[in-house]
Coordinates of C-alpha atoms in Angstrom, one line a residue:
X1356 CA 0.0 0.0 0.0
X1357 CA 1.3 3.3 -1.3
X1358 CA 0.5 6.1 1.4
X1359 CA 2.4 9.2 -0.5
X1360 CA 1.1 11.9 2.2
X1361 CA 3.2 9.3 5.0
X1362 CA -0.1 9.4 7.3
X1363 CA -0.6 5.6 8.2
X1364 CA 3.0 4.2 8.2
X1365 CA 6.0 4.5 10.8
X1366 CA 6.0 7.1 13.6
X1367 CA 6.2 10.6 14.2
X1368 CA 10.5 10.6 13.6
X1369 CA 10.6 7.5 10.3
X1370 CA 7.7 8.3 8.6
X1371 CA 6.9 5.8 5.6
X1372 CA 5.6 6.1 2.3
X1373 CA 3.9 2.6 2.3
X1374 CA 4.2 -0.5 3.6
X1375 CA 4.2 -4.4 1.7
X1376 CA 2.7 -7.5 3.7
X1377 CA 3.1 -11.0 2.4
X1378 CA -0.2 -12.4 2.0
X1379 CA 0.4 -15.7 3.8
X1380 CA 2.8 -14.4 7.1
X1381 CA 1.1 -11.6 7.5
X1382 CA -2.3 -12.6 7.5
X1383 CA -3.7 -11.7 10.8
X1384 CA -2.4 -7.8 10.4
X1385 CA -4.8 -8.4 6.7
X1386 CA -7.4 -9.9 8.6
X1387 CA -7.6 -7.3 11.3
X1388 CA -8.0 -4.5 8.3
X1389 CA -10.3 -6.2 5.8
X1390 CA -12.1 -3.6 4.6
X1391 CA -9.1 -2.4 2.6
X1392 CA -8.8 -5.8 0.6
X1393 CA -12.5 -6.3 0.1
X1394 CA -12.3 -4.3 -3.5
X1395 CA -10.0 -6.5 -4.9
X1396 CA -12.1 -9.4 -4.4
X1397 CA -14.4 -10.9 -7.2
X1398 CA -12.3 -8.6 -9.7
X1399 CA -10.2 -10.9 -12.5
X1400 CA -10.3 -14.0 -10.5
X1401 CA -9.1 -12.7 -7.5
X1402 CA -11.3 -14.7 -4.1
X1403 CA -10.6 -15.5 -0.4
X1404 CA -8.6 -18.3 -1.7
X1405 CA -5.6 -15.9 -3.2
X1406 CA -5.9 -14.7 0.2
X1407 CA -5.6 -17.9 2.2
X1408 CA -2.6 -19.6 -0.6
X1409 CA -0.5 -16.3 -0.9
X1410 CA -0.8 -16.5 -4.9
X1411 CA -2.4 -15.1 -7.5
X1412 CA -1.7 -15.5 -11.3
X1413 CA -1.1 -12.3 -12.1
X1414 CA -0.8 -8.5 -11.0
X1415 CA -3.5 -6.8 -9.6
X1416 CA -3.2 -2.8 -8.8
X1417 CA -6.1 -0.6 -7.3
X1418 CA -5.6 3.1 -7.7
X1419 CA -8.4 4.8 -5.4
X1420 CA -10.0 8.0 -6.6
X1421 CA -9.3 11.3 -5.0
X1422 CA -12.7 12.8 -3.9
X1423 CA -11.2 16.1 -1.5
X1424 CA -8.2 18.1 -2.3
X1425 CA -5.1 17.3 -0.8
X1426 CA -1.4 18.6 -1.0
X1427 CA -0.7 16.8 -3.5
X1428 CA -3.2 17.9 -6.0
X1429 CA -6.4 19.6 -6.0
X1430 CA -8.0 17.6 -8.8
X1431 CA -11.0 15.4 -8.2
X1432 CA -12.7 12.3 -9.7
X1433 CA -16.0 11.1 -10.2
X1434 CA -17.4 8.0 -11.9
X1435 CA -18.4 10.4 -14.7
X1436 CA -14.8 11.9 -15.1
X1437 CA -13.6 8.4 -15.1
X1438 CA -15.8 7.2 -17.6
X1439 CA -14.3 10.5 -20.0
X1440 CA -10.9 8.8 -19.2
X1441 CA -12.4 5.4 -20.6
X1442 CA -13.0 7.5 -23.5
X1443 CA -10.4 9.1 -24.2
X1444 CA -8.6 5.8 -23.7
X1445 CA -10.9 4.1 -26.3
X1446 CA -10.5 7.3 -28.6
X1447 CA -6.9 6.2 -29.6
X1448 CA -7.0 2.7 -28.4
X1449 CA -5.7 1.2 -31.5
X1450 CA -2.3 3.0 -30.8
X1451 CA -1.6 1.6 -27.6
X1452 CA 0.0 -1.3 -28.4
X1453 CA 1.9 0.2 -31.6
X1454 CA 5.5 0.3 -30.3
X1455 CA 5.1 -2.1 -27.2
X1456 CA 7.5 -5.0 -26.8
X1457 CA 5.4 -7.5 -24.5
X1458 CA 1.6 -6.2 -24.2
X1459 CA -0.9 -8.2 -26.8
X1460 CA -4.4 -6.9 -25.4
X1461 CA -6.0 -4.4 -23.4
X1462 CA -9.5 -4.9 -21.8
X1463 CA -11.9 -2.4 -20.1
X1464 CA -14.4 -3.5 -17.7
X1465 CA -17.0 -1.7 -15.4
X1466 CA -18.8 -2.3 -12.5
X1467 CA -21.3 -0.8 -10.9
X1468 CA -22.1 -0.6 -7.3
X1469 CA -25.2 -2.9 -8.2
X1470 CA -23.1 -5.4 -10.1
X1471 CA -21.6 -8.6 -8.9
X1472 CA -19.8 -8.9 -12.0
X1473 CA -17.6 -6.3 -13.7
X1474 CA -18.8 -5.9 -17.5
X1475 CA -16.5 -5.5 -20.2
X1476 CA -17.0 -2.9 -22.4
X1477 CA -14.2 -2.3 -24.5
X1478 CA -11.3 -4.7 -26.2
X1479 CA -8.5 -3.5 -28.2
X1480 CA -6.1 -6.6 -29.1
X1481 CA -3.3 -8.0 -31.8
X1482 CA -5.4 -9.7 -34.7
X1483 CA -4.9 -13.4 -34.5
X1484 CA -3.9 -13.3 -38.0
X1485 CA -0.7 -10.8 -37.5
X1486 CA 0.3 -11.8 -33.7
X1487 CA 2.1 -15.0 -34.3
X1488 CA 4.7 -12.5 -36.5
X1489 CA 4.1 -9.8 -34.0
X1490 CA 5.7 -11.6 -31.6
X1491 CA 8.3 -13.7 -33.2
X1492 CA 9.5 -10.2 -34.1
X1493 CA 10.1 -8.6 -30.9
X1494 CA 11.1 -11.3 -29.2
X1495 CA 14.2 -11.2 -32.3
X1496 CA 14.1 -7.6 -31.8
X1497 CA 15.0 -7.9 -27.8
X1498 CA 17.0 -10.8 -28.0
X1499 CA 19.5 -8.7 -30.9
X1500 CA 19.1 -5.3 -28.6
X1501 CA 20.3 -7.6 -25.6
X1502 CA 23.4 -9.0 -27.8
X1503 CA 24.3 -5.8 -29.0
X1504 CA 24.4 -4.3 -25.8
X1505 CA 26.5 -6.7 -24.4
X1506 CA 28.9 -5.8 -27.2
X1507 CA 30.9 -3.5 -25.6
X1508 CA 33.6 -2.3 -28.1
X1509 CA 30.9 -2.0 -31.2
X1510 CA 27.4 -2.4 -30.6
X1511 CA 25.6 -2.8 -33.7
X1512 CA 22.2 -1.3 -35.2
X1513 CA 19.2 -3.9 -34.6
X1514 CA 16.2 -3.8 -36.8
X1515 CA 12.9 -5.6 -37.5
X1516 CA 9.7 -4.7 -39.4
X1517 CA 6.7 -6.1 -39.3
X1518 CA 3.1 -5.7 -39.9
X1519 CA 0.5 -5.6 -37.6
X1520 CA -3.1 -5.3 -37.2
X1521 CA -4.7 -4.2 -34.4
X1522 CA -8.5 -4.6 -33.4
X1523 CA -11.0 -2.6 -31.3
X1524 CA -14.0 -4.0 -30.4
X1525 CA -16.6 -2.2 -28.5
X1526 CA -19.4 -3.8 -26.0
X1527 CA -23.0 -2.8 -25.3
X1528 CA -24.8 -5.2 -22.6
X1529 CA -22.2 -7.7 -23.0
X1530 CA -22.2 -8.1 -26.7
X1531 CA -20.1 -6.6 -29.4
X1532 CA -21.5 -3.5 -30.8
X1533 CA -18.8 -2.6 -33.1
X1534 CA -15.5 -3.4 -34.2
X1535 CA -12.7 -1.9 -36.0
X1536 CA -9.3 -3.0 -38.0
X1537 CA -5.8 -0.4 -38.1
X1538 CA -3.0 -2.2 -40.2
X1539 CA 0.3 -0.6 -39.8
X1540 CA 3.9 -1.4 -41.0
X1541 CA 6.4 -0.8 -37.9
X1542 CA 10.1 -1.4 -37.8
X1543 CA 12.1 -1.3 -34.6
X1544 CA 15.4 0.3 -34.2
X1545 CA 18.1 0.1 -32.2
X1546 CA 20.9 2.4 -33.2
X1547 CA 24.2 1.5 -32.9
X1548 CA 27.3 1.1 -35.3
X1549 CA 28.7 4.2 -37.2
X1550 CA 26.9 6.7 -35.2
X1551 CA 28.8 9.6 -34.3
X1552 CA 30.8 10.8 -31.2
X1553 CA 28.3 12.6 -29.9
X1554 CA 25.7 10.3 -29.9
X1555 CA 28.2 7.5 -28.5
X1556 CA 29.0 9.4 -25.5
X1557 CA 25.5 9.9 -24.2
X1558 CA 24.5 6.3 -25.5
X1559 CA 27.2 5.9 -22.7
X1560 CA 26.2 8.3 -20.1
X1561 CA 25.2 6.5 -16.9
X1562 CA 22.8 10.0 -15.8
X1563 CA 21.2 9.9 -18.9
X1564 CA 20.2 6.0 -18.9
X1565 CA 18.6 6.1 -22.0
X1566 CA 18.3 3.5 -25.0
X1567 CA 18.9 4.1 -28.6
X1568 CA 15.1 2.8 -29.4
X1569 CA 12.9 4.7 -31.6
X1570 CA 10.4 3.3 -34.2
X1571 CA 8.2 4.2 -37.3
X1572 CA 5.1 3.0 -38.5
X1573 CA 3.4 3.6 -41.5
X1574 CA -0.4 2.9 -42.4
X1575 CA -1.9 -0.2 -44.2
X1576 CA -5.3 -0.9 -45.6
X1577 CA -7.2 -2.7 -43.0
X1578 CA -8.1 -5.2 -46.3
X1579 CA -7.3 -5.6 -49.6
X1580 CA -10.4 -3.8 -50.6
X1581 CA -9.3 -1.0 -48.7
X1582 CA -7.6 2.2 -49.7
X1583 CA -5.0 2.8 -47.3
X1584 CA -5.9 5.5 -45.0
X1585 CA -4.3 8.9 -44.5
X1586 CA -3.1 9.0 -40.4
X1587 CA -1.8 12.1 -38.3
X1588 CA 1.3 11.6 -37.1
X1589 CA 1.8 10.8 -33.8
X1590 CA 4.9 11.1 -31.1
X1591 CA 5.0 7.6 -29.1
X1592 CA 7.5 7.2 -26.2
X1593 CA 6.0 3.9 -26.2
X1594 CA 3.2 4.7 -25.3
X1595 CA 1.4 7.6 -28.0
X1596 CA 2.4 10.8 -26.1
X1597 CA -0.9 13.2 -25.3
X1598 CA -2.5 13.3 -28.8
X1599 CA -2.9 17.3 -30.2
X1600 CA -5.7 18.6 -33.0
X1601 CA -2.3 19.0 -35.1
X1602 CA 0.5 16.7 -36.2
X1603 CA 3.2 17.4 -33.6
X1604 CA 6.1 16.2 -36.7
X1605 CA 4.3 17.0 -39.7
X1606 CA 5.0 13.6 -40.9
X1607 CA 2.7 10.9 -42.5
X1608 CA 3.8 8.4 -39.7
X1609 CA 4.1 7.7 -36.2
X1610 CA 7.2 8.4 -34.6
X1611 CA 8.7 6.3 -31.7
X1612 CA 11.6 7.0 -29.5
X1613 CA 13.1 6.9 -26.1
X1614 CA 12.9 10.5 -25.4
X1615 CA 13.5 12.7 -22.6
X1616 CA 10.3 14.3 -22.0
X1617 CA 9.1 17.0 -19.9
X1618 CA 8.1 16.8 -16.2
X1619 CA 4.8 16.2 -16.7
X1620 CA 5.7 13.5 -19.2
X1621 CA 3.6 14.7 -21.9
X1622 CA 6.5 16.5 -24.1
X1623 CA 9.7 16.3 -25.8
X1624 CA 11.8 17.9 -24.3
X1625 CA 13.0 20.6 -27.3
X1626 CA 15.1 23.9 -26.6
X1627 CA 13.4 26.9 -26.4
X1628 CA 13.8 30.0 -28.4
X1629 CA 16.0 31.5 -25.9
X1630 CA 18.3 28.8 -25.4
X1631 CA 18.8 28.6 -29.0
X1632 CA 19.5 32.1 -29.1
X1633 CA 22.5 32.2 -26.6
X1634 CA 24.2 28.8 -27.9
X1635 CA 24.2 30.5 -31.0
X1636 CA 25.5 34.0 -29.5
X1637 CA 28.1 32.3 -28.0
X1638 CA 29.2 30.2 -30.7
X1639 CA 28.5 26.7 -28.6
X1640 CA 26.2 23.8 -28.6
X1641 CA 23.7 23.1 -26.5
X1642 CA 24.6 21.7 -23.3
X1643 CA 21.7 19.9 -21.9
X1644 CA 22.3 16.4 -22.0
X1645 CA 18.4 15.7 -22.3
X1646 CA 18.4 18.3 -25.4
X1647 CA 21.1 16.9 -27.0
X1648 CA 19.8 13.2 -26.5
X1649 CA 16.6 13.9 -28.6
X1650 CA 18.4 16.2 -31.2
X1651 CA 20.6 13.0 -31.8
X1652 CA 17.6 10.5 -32.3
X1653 CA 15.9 13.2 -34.7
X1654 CA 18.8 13.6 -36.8
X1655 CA 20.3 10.1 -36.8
X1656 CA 18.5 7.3 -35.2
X1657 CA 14.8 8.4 -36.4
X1658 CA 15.6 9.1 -39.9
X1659 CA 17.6 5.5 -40.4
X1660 CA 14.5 3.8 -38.7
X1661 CA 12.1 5.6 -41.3
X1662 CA 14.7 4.5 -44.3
X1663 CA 14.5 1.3 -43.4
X1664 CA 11.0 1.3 -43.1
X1665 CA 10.6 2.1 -46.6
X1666 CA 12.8 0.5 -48.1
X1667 CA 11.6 -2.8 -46.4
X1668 CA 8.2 -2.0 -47.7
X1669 CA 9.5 -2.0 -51.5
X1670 CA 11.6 -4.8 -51.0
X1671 CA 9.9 -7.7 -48.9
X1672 CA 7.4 -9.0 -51.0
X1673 CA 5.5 -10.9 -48.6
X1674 CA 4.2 -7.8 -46.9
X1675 CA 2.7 -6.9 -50.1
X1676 CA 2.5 -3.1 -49.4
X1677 CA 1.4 -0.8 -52.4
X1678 CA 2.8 1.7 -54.1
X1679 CA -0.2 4.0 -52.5
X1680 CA 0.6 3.0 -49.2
X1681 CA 4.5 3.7 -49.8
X1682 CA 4.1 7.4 -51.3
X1683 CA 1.5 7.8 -48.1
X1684 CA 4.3 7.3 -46.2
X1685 CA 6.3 9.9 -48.0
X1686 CA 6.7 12.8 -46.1
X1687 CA 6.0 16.3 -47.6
X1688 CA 8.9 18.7 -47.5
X1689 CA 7.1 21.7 -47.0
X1690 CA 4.6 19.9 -44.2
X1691 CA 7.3 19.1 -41.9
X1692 CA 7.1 20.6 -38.4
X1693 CA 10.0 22.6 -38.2
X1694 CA 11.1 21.2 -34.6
X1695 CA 11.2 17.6 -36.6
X1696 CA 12.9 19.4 -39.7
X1697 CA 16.1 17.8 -38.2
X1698 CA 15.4 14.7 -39.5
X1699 CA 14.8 15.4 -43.1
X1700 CA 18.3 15.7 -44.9
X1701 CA 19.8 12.5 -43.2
X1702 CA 16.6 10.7 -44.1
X1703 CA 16.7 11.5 -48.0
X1704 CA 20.5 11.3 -47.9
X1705 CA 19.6 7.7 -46.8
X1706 CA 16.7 6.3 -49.0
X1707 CA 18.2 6.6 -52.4
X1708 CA 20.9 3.8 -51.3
X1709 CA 18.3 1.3 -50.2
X1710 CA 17.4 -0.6 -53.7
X1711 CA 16.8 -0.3 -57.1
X1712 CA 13.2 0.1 -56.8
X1713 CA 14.0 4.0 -56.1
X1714 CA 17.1 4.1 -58.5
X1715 CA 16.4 7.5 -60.3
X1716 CA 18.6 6.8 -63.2
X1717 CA 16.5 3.9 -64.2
X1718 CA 13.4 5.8 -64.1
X1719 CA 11.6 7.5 -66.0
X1720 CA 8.8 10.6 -64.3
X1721 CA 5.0 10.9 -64.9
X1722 CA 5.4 14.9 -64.1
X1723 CA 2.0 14.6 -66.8
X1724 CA -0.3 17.8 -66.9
X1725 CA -3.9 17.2 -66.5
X1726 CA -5.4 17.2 -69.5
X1727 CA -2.4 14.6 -70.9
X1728 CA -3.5 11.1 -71.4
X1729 CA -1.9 9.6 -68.5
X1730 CA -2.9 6.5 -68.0
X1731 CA -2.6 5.3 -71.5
X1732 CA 0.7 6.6 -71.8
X1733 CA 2.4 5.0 -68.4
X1734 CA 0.3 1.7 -69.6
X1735 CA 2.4 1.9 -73.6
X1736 CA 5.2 2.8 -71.0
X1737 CA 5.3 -0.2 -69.3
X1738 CA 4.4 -1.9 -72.2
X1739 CA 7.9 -1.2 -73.9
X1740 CA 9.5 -2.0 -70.8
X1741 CA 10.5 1.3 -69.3
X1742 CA 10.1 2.0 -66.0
X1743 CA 7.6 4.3 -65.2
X1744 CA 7.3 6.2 -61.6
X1745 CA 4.1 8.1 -61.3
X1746 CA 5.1 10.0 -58.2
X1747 CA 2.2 12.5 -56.1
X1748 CA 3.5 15.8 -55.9
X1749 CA 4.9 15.6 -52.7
X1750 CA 7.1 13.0 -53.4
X1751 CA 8.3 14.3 -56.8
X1752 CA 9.1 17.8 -55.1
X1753 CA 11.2 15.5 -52.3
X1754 CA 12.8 13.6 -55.1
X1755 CA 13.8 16.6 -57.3
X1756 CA 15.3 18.8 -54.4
X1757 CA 17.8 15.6 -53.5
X1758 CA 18.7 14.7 -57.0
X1759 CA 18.0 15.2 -61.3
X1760 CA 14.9 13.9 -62.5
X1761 CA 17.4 12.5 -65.8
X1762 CA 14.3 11.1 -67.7
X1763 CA 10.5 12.3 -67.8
X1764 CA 7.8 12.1 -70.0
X1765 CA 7.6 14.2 -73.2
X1766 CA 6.3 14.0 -76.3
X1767 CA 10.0 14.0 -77.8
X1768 CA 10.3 10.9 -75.2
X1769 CA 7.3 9.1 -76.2
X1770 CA 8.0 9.6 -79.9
X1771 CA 11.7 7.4 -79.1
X1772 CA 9.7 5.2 -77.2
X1773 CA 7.1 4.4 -79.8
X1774 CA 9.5 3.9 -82.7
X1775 CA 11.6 1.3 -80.5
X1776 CA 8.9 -0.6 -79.5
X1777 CA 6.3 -0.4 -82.2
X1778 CA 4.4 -3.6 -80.3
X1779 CA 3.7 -1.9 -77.6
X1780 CA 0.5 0.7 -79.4
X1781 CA 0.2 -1.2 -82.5
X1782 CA -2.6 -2.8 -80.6
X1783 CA -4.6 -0.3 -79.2
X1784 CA -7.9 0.9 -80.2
X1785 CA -8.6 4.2 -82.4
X1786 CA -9.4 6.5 -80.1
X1787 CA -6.2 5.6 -77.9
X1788 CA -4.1 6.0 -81.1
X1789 CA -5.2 9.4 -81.6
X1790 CA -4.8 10.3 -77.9
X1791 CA -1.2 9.1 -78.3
X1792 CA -1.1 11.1 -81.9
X1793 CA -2.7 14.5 -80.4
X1794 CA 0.4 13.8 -77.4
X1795 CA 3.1 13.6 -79.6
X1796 CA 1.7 16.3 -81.9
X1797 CA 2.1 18.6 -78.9
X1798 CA 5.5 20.1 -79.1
X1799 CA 5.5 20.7 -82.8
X1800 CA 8.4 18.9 -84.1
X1801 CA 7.2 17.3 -86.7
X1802 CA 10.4 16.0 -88.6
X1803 CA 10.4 13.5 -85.4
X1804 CA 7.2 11.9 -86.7
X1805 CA 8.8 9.5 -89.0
X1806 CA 8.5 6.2 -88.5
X1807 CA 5.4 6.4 -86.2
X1808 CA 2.3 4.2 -87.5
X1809 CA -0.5 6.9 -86.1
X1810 CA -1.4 8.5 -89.1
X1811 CA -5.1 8.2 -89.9
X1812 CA -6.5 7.6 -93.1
X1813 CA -10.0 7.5 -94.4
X1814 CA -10.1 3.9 -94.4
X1815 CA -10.4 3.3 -90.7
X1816 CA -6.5 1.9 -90.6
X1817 CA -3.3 3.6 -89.3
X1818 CA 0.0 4.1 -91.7
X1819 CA 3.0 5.0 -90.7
X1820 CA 4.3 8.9 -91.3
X1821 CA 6.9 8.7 -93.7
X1822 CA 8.6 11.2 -96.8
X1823 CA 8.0 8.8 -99.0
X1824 CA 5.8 6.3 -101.2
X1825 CA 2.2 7.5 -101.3
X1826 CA 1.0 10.4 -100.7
X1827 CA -1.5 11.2 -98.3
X1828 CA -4.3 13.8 -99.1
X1829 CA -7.2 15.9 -97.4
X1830 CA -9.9 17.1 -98.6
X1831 CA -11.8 21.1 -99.2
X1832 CA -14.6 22.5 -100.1
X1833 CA -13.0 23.5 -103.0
X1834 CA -11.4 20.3 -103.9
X1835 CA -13.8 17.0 -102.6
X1836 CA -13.1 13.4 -102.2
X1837 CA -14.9 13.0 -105.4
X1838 CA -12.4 14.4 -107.7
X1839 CA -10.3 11.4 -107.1
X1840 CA -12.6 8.3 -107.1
X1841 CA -10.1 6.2 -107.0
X1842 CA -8.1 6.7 -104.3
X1843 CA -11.0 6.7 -101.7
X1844 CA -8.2 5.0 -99.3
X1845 CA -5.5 7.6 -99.4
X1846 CA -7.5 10.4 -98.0
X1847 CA -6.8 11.9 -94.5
X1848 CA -9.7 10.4 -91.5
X1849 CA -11.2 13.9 -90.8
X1850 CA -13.2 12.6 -88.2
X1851 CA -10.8 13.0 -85.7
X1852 CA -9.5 16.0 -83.5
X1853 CA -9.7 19.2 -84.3
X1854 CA -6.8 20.2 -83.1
X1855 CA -5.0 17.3 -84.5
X1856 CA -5.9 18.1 -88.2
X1857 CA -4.7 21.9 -87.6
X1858 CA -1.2 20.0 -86.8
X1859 CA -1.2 18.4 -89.0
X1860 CA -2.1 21.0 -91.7
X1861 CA 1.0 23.0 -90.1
X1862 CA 3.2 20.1 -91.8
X1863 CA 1.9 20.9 -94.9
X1864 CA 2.1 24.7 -94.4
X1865 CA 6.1 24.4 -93.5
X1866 CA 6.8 22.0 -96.6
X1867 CA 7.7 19.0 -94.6
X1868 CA 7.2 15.7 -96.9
X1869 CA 6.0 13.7 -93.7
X1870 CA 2.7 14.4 -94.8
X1871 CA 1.4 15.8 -98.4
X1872 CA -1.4 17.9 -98.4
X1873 CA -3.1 18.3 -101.8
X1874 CA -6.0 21.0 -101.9

């Protein structure tokens, strides 16, 4: 028992803060007070019997609810503040068990002064489907972090990633009333290896006691029919830290670590303004171990956790993540909180190394405008075997401020494209033939033409531009199909674009040969 105003225990000179009996030797002192152990009886199992044997399978802890003011705080509870605590609880229940390395489920039950049974009411848990994983992981994950450590000379980075689902399930009267699936990718890290000296020495700094732990954990779809859902960021020191209206990091993922945090537990502990100011007035560094411990996980431990994250996502195909879920996870350059902006340069100075998946030089950029036909041209793309990367804009920005977009879509690149691999739109139907046409029509350099079958002709068919054989005519009100009856086939389709005929009058107009216009 836990008496923290040191009422109860010792006398008047060695007063106590609580006092521990074992429940079989010191049972008539229990006896003599058993109003104070009635409340823990019919709760989880717990009878007379746990009394009598001195055991109980488990740990059982009973926090009693302030209801005057005291010294040590003036805050009161009520069964209906309580139940607002339940719901906040349940609110974010389905990050809870995120970053933990042993807890599977949490359980919420009530009971009522009326009630011989407690009620459960809420259940937040590991899906059965993920937790076999889930744990094989961080048990590898501890038993690596406990090898390393021992490792005196050159303790090495550990890392795992795995997914995991996590259900909540709510009850009304004792029967589900409504459940809910959160799929997440998290990977683990321990940071250790090339780190620098900085970060070695408070790694090493008995006052500090702190472990190079942090974690990151991108969303899933809950299914495969799912899209995958957009998430706030949140700041976990295991446990999610006090969630805000706003992204405390900016970032598309949730952020562990094992910060120094404020007092009151509820912050990271960052440097203020002023601090800041006189450091950089005096030409120093910061000087509070605490300060420097988090700017070291943000700017080396976090940002290798995140990498890896990532790059485990393109490259382990059994965790079938999509491409969606992966540029989710992207983070936005210009979203970035700027206490967290730390992080970014190492992070992208890291992710380009991870896998050819991301190789830029390999690569060539939808940067498409709207009104472009971009699916049918990533789909020819792919169809002549060239990688395509149809980045949102957030990740293209990202991409383009850390290295050269070499290759990108253009009408000058399509046009190369088309001519090397003719298979690839040979195929397609008439309407995507004059989308890819209009497209490669758009820059105006006609003498690049040759060579491409997308010509269309009166016949229905496609021929390929060229300077010589046949020529190909179009018609005018002054001059009609009729006056040459026999060559019905070699007229121009004017049933197409508007747009596309005025380019294709403009080769006629310069003199090119691609195309002969008789009037």
């Amino acid at each position: 028992m836990i008496d923290p105003h040191e009422e109860y225990f010792g006398d008047g000179k060695n007063r106590r803060t609580g006092h521990r009996w074992r429940m079989k030797a010191d049972r008539a002192i229990m006896d003599s007070i058993p109003d104070q152990f009635q409340p823990y009886k019919g709760i989880f199992h717990c009878t007379d019997d746990v009394f009598s044997e001195g055991s109980y399978n488990g740990t059982l802890f009973r926090f009693p609810l302030r209801t005057t003011p005291s010294e040590l705080s003036q805050t009161l509870y009520s069964a209906e503040r309580v139940h607002t605590l339940f719901e906040s609880f349940i609110a974010d229940a389905h990050l809870v068990l995120l970053f933990l390395q042993y807890l599977e489920s949490i359980e919420l039950y009530v009971r009522d002064e009326s009630d011989t049974e407690a009620r459960k009411t809420f259940h937040v848990r590991i899906t059965d489907d993920s937790l076999q994983l889930v744990r094989e992981k961080r048990q590898q994950f501890r038993r690596e972090v406990t090898a390393s450590r021992a490792d005196q000379l050159c303790p090495q980075s550990v890392k795992v990633t795995y997914p995991i689902s996590i259900e909540t399930v709510a009850y009304s009267q004792g029967t589900e009333s409504g459940t809910q699936r959160h799929s997440f990718l998290v990977t683990n890290y321990f940071c250790g290896g090339n780190v620098t000296s900085e970060f070695e020495t408070l790694v090493k700094d008995d006052d500090l006691g702190y472990l190079p732990l942090v974690g990151v954990a991108m969303a899933l779809p809950a299914s495969s029919e799912d899209p995958t859902p957009d998430i706030q960021g949140h700041v976990f020191c295991f446990l999610p830290l006090p969630v805000q209206k706003n992204s405390l990091t900016g970032l598309p993922v949730h952020v562990n670590g094992f910060f120094a945090l404020s007092q009151n537990r509820r912050y990271i502990k960052t440097p203020n303004a002023e601090q800041e100011d006189l450091a950089e007035k005096k030409g120093r560094q910061l000087t509070d171990k605490s300060l420097l411990w988090n700017k070291c996980l943000l700017e080396e431990a976090i940002p290798r956790a995140y990498a890896t994250m990532l790059m485990d996502a393109i490259n382990e195909k059994s965790y079938h993540v999509s491409a969606e879920a992966i540029y989710k996870a992207w983070p936005d350059i210009n979203g970035i909180d700027q206490k967290w902006k730390r992080l970014q340069n190492p992070f992208f100075e890291l992710l380009p190394h991870g896998g050819k998946w991301l190789n830029v030089e390999h690569v060539i950029f939808d940067r498409l405008e709207e009104n472009d036909p971009k699916e049918l041209l990533v789909r020819v793309f792919l169809a002549a075997n060239q990688n395509v990367a149809s980045l949102p804009e957030h990740v293209s920005k990202a991409v383009s401020l850390y290295t050269t977009l070499n290759t990108v879509i253009t009408p000058s690149v399509a046009r190369l494209v088309l001519k090397e691999n003719p298979l690839c739109y040979r195929n397609l139907s008439r309407m995507e033939k004059l989308l890819l046409l209009k497209f490669v029509l758009k820059d105006d350099k006609f003498s690049e033409l040759l060579g491409l079958e997308l010509l269309p002709v009166s016949n229905g068919l496609f021929i390929s531009f060229s300077n010589s054989g046949e020529a190909i005519y179009v018609s005018s009100p002054e001059h009609p199909r009729g006056l040459l009856p026999s060559l019905q086939d070699s007229f121009l389709d004017e049933d197409v674009d508007e747009k596309i005929l005025r380019s294709l009058q403009t080769v006629a107009e310069q003199g090119r040969k691609d195309v002969v216009y008789f009037h």
